[in-house]
PDB file of C-alpha atoms in Angstrom:
ATOM      1  CA  ARG A1155     -59.364  23.316-123.015  1.00 18.00           C
ATOM      2  CA  SER A1156     -57.609  26.651-123.080  1.00 20.00           C
ATOM      3  CA  THR A1157     -58.949  29.898-124.482  1.00 23.00           C
ATOM      4  CA  LEU A1158     -57.320  32.917-126.006  1.00 24.00           C
ATOM      5  CA  SER A1159     -56.030  35.315-123.383  1.00 26.00           C
ATOM      6  CA  SER A1160     -55.402  39.039-123.634  1.00 26.00           C
ATOM      7  CA  SER A1161     -52.521  38.704-121.217  1.00 26.00           C
ATOM      8  CA  SER A1162     -49.067  39.453-122.519  1.00 29.00           C
ATOM      9  CA  ALA A1163     -47.315  37.473-119.805  1.00 29.00           C
ATOM     10  CA  ALA A1164     -44.735  35.034-121.113  1.00 30.00           C
ATOM     11  CA  SER A1165     -46.558  32.059-119.573  1.00 29.00           C
ATOM     12  CA  ASP A1166     -49.640  32.820-121.699  1.00 36.00           C
ATOM     13  CA  VAL A1167     -47.791  33.452-124.949  1.00 38.00           C
ATOM     14  CA  TYR A1168     -46.948  29.859-125.806  1.00 40.00           C
ATOM     15  CA  LYS A1169     -50.204  28.103-124.926  1.00 41.00           C
ATOM     16  CA  ARG A1170     -51.972  26.426-127.818  1.00 44.00           C
ATOM     17  CA  GLN A1171     -55.317  28.178-127.726  1.00 50.00           C
ATOM     18  CA  ASN A1172     -58.584  28.023-129.595  1.00 59.00           C
ATOM     19  CA  LEU A1173     -61.159  30.468-130.878  1.00 69.00           C
ATOM     20  CA  ASP A1174     -63.845  29.827-128.259  1.00 73.00           C
ATOM     21  CA  ASN A1175     -63.577  33.509-127.355  1.00 79.00           C
ATOM     22  CA  LEU A1176     -65.332  35.653-129.938  1.00 84.00           C
ATOM     23  CA  GLU A1177     -62.594  38.244-129.620  1.00 89.00           C
ATOM     24  CA  GLY A1178     -59.167  38.441-128.122  1.00 89.00           C
ATOM     25  CA  ILE A1179     -55.500  39.184-128.492  1.00 92.00           C
ATOM     26  CA  ILE A1180     -52.830  36.841-129.786  1.00 93.00           C
ATOM     27  CA  ASN A1181     -49.482  37.866-128.307  1.00 95.00           C
ATOM     28  CA  ALA A1182     -46.859  35.446-129.639  1.00 96.00           C
ATOM     29  CA  PRO A1183     -43.421  36.437-130.980  1.00 97.00           C
ATOM     30  CA  ILE A1184     -42.616  35.569-134.585  1.00 98.00           C
ATOM     31  CA  ALA A1185     -39.239  34.553-136.051  1.00 97.00           C
ATOM     32  CA  ARG A1186     -37.972  33.162-139.327  1.00 97.00           C
ATOM     33  CA  LYS A1187     -38.290  29.378-139.338  1.00 97.00           C
ATOM     34  CA  GLU A1188     -34.931  27.623-139.164  1.00 95.00           C
ATOM     35  CA  ASN A1189     -33.551  26.714-142.610  1.00 96.00           C
ATOM     36  CA  SER A1190     -36.227  28.731-144.449  1.00 97.00           C
ATOM     37  CA  ILE A1191     -36.076  32.105-146.141  1.00 95.00           C
ATOM     38  CA  ILE A1192     -39.871  32.299-146.466  1.00 97.00           C
ATOM     39  CA  GLU A1193     -41.618  30.536-143.601  1.00 98.00           C
ATOM     40  CA  ARG A1194     -42.087  32.111-140.172  1.00 98.00           C
ATOM     41  CA  CYS A1195     -43.049  30.563-136.833  1.00 97.00           C
ATOM     42  CA  VAL A1196     -43.901  31.454-133.245  1.00 97.00           C
ATOM     43  CA  SER A1197     -40.642  31.401-131.302  1.00 96.00           C
ATOM     44  CA  GLU A1198     -39.356  32.788-128.022  1.00 94.00           C
ATOM     45  CA  THR A1199     -36.444  34.247-130.029  1.00 96.00           C
ATOM     46  CA  GLY A1200     -38.828  36.106-132.327  1.00 97.00           C
ATOM     47  CA  ASP A1201     -39.935  39.715-132.472  1.00 98.00           C
ATOM     48  CA  THR A1202     -43.026  40.892-130.634  1.00 97.00           C
ATOM     49  CA  ALA A1203     -46.169  40.212-132.673  1.00 97.00           C
ATOM     50  CA  ILE A1204     -49.646  41.196-131.476  1.00 96.00           C
ATOM     51  CA  THR A1205     -52.886  40.484-133.345  1.00 94.00           C
ATOM     52  CA  HIS A1206     -56.303  41.622-132.114  1.00 93.00           C
ATOM     53  CA  TYR A1207     -59.107  39.497-133.542  1.00 91.00           C
ATOM     54  CA  LYS A1208     -62.883  39.352-133.574  1.00 89.00           C
ATOM     55  CA  VAL A1209     -64.985  36.468-134.861  1.00 87.00           C
ATOM     56  CA  LEU A1210     -67.592  37.999-137.186  1.00 83.00           C
ATOM     57  CA  LYS A1211     -69.345  34.792-138.209  1.00 80.00           C
ATOM     58  CA  ARG A1212     -69.151  31.138-137.225  1.00 79.00           C
ATOM     59  CA  ASN A1213     -69.767  28.211-139.519  1.00 75.00           C
ATOM     60  CA  ASP A1214     -69.431  24.470-138.939  1.00 75.00           C
ATOM     61  CA  ASN A1215     -66.216  24.430-140.975  1.00 76.00           C
ATOM     62  CA  PHE A1216     -64.708  27.888-140.615  1.00 79.00           C
ATOM     63  CA  ASP A1217     -64.875  31.287-138.932  1.00 82.00           C
ATOM     64  CA  VAL A1218     -64.839  34.710-140.537  1.00 83.00           C
ATOM     65  CA  ILE A1219     -62.367  36.821-138.575  1.00 88.00           C
ATOM     66  CA  GLU A1220     -61.564  40.523-138.487  1.00 88.00           C
ATOM     67  CA  CYS A1221     -58.010  41.342-137.402  1.00 91.00           C
ATOM     68  CA  ILE A1222     -56.273  44.496-136.321  1.00 91.00           C
ATOM     69  CA  LEU A1223     -52.516  44.261-136.225  1.00 92.00           C
ATOM     70  CA  GLU A1224     -50.692  46.050-133.447  1.00 93.00           C
ATOM     71  CA  THR A1225     -47.412  45.004-135.048  1.00 94.00           C
ATOM     72  CA  GLY A1226     -46.626  44.216-138.664  1.00 91.00           C
ATOM     73  CA  ARG A1227     -44.554  41.055-138.862  1.00 96.00           C
ATOM     74  CA  THR A1228     -44.160  39.065-142.070  1.00 97.00           C
ATOM     75  CA  HIS A1229     -47.040  36.560-142.371  1.00 97.00           C
ATOM     76  CA  GLN A1230     -48.300  37.650-138.931  1.00 96.00           C
ATOM     77  CA  ILE A1231     -51.975  36.693-139.331  1.00 95.00           C
ATOM     78  CA  ARG A1232     -51.098  33.469-141.127  1.00 95.00           C
ATOM     79  CA  VAL A1233     -48.509  32.430-138.504  1.00 96.00           C
ATOM     80  CA  HIS A1234     -50.627  33.359-135.490  1.00 94.00           C
ATOM     81  CA  PHE A1235     -53.714  31.460-136.604  1.00 92.00           C
ATOM     82  CA  ALA A1236     -51.736  28.439-137.823  1.00 93.00           C
ATOM     83  CA  TYR A1237     -50.025  28.408-134.416  1.00 93.00           C
ATOM     84  CA  LEU A1238     -53.462  28.246-132.775  1.00 89.00           C
ATOM     85  CA  GLY A1239     -54.411  25.328-135.024  1.00 87.00           C
ATOM     86  CA  HIS A1240     -56.752  27.418-137.203  1.00 88.00           C
ATOM     87  CA  SER A1241     -54.858  28.102-140.411  1.00 90.00           C
ATOM     88  CA  LEU A1242     -56.293  30.360-143.080  1.00 91.00           C
ATOM     89  CA  LEU A1243     -58.540  28.683-145.581  1.00 88.00           C
ATOM     90  CA  SER A1244     -56.413  27.499-148.524  1.00 90.00           C
ATOM     91  CA  ASP A1245     -53.091  28.683-147.044  1.00 93.00           C
ATOM     92  CA  THR A1246     -50.774  26.031-148.461  1.00 95.00           C
ATOM     93  CA  LEU A1247     -47.676  27.327-146.642  1.00 96.00           C
ATOM     94  CA  TYR A1248     -49.138  27.138-143.114  1.00 95.00           C
ATOM     95  CA  GLY A1249     -52.173  24.918-143.683  1.00 91.00           C
ATOM     96  CA  VAL A1250     -53.802  23.054-146.572  1.00 89.00           C
ATOM     97  CA  SER A1251     -55.535  23.939-149.833  1.00 90.00           C
ATOM     98  CA  SER A1252     -59.307  24.163-150.119  1.00 87.00           C
ATOM     99  CA  PRO A1253     -61.644  23.638-153.068  1.00 87.00           C
ATOM    100  CA  LEU A1254     -63.613  26.712-151.909  1.00 85.00           C
ATOM    101  CA  ILE A1255     -60.969  29.225-152.998  1.00 86.00           C
ATOM    102  CA  ASN A1256     -57.820  28.943-155.104  1.00 88.00           C
ATOM    103  CA  ARG A1257     -55.672  31.207-152.908  1.00 87.00           C
ATOM    104  CA  GLN A1258     -55.288  31.912-149.215  1.00 88.00           C
ATOM    105  CA  ALA A1259     -58.408  33.481-147.737  1.00 88.00           C
ATOM    106  CA  LEU A1260     -56.700  36.651-146.567  1.00 90.00           C
ATOM    107  CA  HIS A1261     -57.677  40.128-147.676  1.00 88.00           C
ATOM    108  CA  ALA A1262     -56.588  43.561-146.457  1.00 86.00           C
ATOM    109  CA  TYR A1263     -59.971  45.243-146.660  1.00 83.00           C
ATOM    110  CA  GLU A1264     -58.797  48.431-144.965  1.00 85.00           C
ATOM    111  CA  VAL A1265     -55.309  49.748-144.291  1.00 87.00           C
ATOM    112  CA  GLU A1266     -54.719  52.954-142.340  1.00 87.00           C
ATOM    113  CA  PHE A1267     -51.440  54.512-141.226  1.00 90.00           C
ATOM    114  CA  ILE A1268     -49.579  57.792-140.754  1.00 93.00           C
ATOM    115  CA  HIS A1269     -47.555  58.547-143.885  1.00 94.00           C
ATOM    116  CA  PRO A1270     -43.854  58.626-142.872  1.00 95.00           C
ATOM    117  CA  ILE A1271     -43.053  61.736-144.911  1.00 97.00           C
ATOM    118  CA  THR A1272     -46.226  63.845-144.961  1.00 96.00           C
ATOM    119  CA  LYS A1273     -47.319  62.776-141.436  1.00 97.00           C
ATOM    120  CA  GLN A1274     -50.881  62.710-142.748  1.00 96.00           C
ATOM    121  CA  LYS A1275     -53.268  59.848-142.006  1.00 94.00           C
ATOM    122  CA  VAL A1276     -53.643  57.676-145.104  1.00 93.00           C
ATOM    123  CA  LYS A1277     -56.488  55.180-145.508  1.00 92.00           C
ATOM    124  CA  TYR A1278     -57.035  52.659-148.289  1.00 91.00           C
ATOM    125  CA  ILE A1279     -60.065  50.433-148.778  1.00 89.00           C
ATOM    126  CA  ALA A1280     -59.890  47.543-151.241  1.00 86.00           C
ATOM    127  CA  ASP A1281     -62.830  45.817-152.887  1.00 83.00           C
ATOM    128  CA  ILE A1282     -63.460  42.280-151.749  1.00 82.00           C
ATOM    129  CA  PRO A1283     -62.282  39.742-154.359  1.00 84.00           C
ATOM    130  CA  ASP A1284     -64.960  37.641-156.079  1.00 85.00           C
ATOM    131  CA  GLY A1285     -63.686  34.393-154.532  1.00 81.00           C
ATOM    132  CA  PHE A1286     -64.243  35.868-151.079  1.00 80.00           C
ATOM    133  CA  LYS A1287     -67.666  37.182-151.997  1.00 79.00           C
ATOM    134  CA  ASN A1288     -68.715  33.691-153.079  1.00 81.00           C
ATOM    135  CA  ILE A1289     -67.611  32.175-149.768  1.00 80.00           C
ATOM    136  CA  LEU A1290     -69.283  34.965-147.800  1.00 76.00           C
ATOM    137  CA  LYS A1291     -72.575  34.441-149.641  1.00 76.00           C
ATOM    138  CA  LYS A1292     -72.522  30.808-148.545  1.00 72.00           C
ATOM    139  CA  ILE A1293     -71.933  31.835-144.924  1.00 68.00           C
ATOM    140  CA  ASN A1294     -74.150  34.915-144.654  1.00 65.00           C
ATOM    141  CA  PRO A1295     -75.427  37.044-147.557  1.00 59.00           C
ATOM    142  CA  LYS A1296     -75.473  40.141-145.308  1.00 60.00           C
ATOM    143  CA  LEU A1297     -71.793  39.933-144.345  1.00 56.00           C
ATOM    144  CA  THR A1298     -69.899  42.453-146.464  1.00 52.00           C
ATOM    145  CA  TYR A1299     -66.370  42.645-145.080  1.00 51.00           C
ATOM    146  CA  TYR A1300     -63.789  40.578-143.234  1.00 50.00           C
ATOM    147  CA  SER A1301     -60.103  40.160-142.738  1.00 49.00           C
ATOM    148  CA  HIS A1302     -59.722  36.457-143.365  1.00 54.00           C
ATOM    149  CA  ILE A1303     -61.326  33.081-143.017  1.00 55.00           C
ATOM    150  CA  VAL A1304     -59.793  30.437-140.748  1.00 52.00           C
ATOM    151  CA  SER A1305     -60.431  26.730-140.637  1.00 50.00           C
ATOM    152  CA  ARG A1306     -62.449  25.299-137.718  1.00 51.00           C
ATOM    153  CA  GLU A1307     -60.650  21.981-138.171  1.00 49.00           C
ATOM    154  CA  THR A1308     -57.765  21.485-135.752  1.00 42.00           C
TER     155      THR A1308
END
């Protein structure tokens, strides 16, 4: 049974890992999937993609995860967690649908960056959608924010 490693060495990048660690770094390059204009995949020919994660809450069926992206690849969170065998709840492109929510369980709660023109730090905070709030209430009524919810089924 392997665990998520913070190492960026090539030998660690392609291991299928799990979320036994409550926090870690996923360092796996992402490329466009062959013959697709939409789907992405982990590939040695891909661009560097680094996701820092922290498990906020565990449940028998899924985990609530907070992510900080070091890079910003298309579908990065979705691809990284699907690659680990823990696709986002109701992500029909990289996983399966769920009766708990009618869209992928991914929400950018907070986005912060340096504006390219003004060079000022810009920060946006978005309200949590009702569908997410309903799932969170089932998991833990005190939990008020998250990045996304991943399946515990592998």
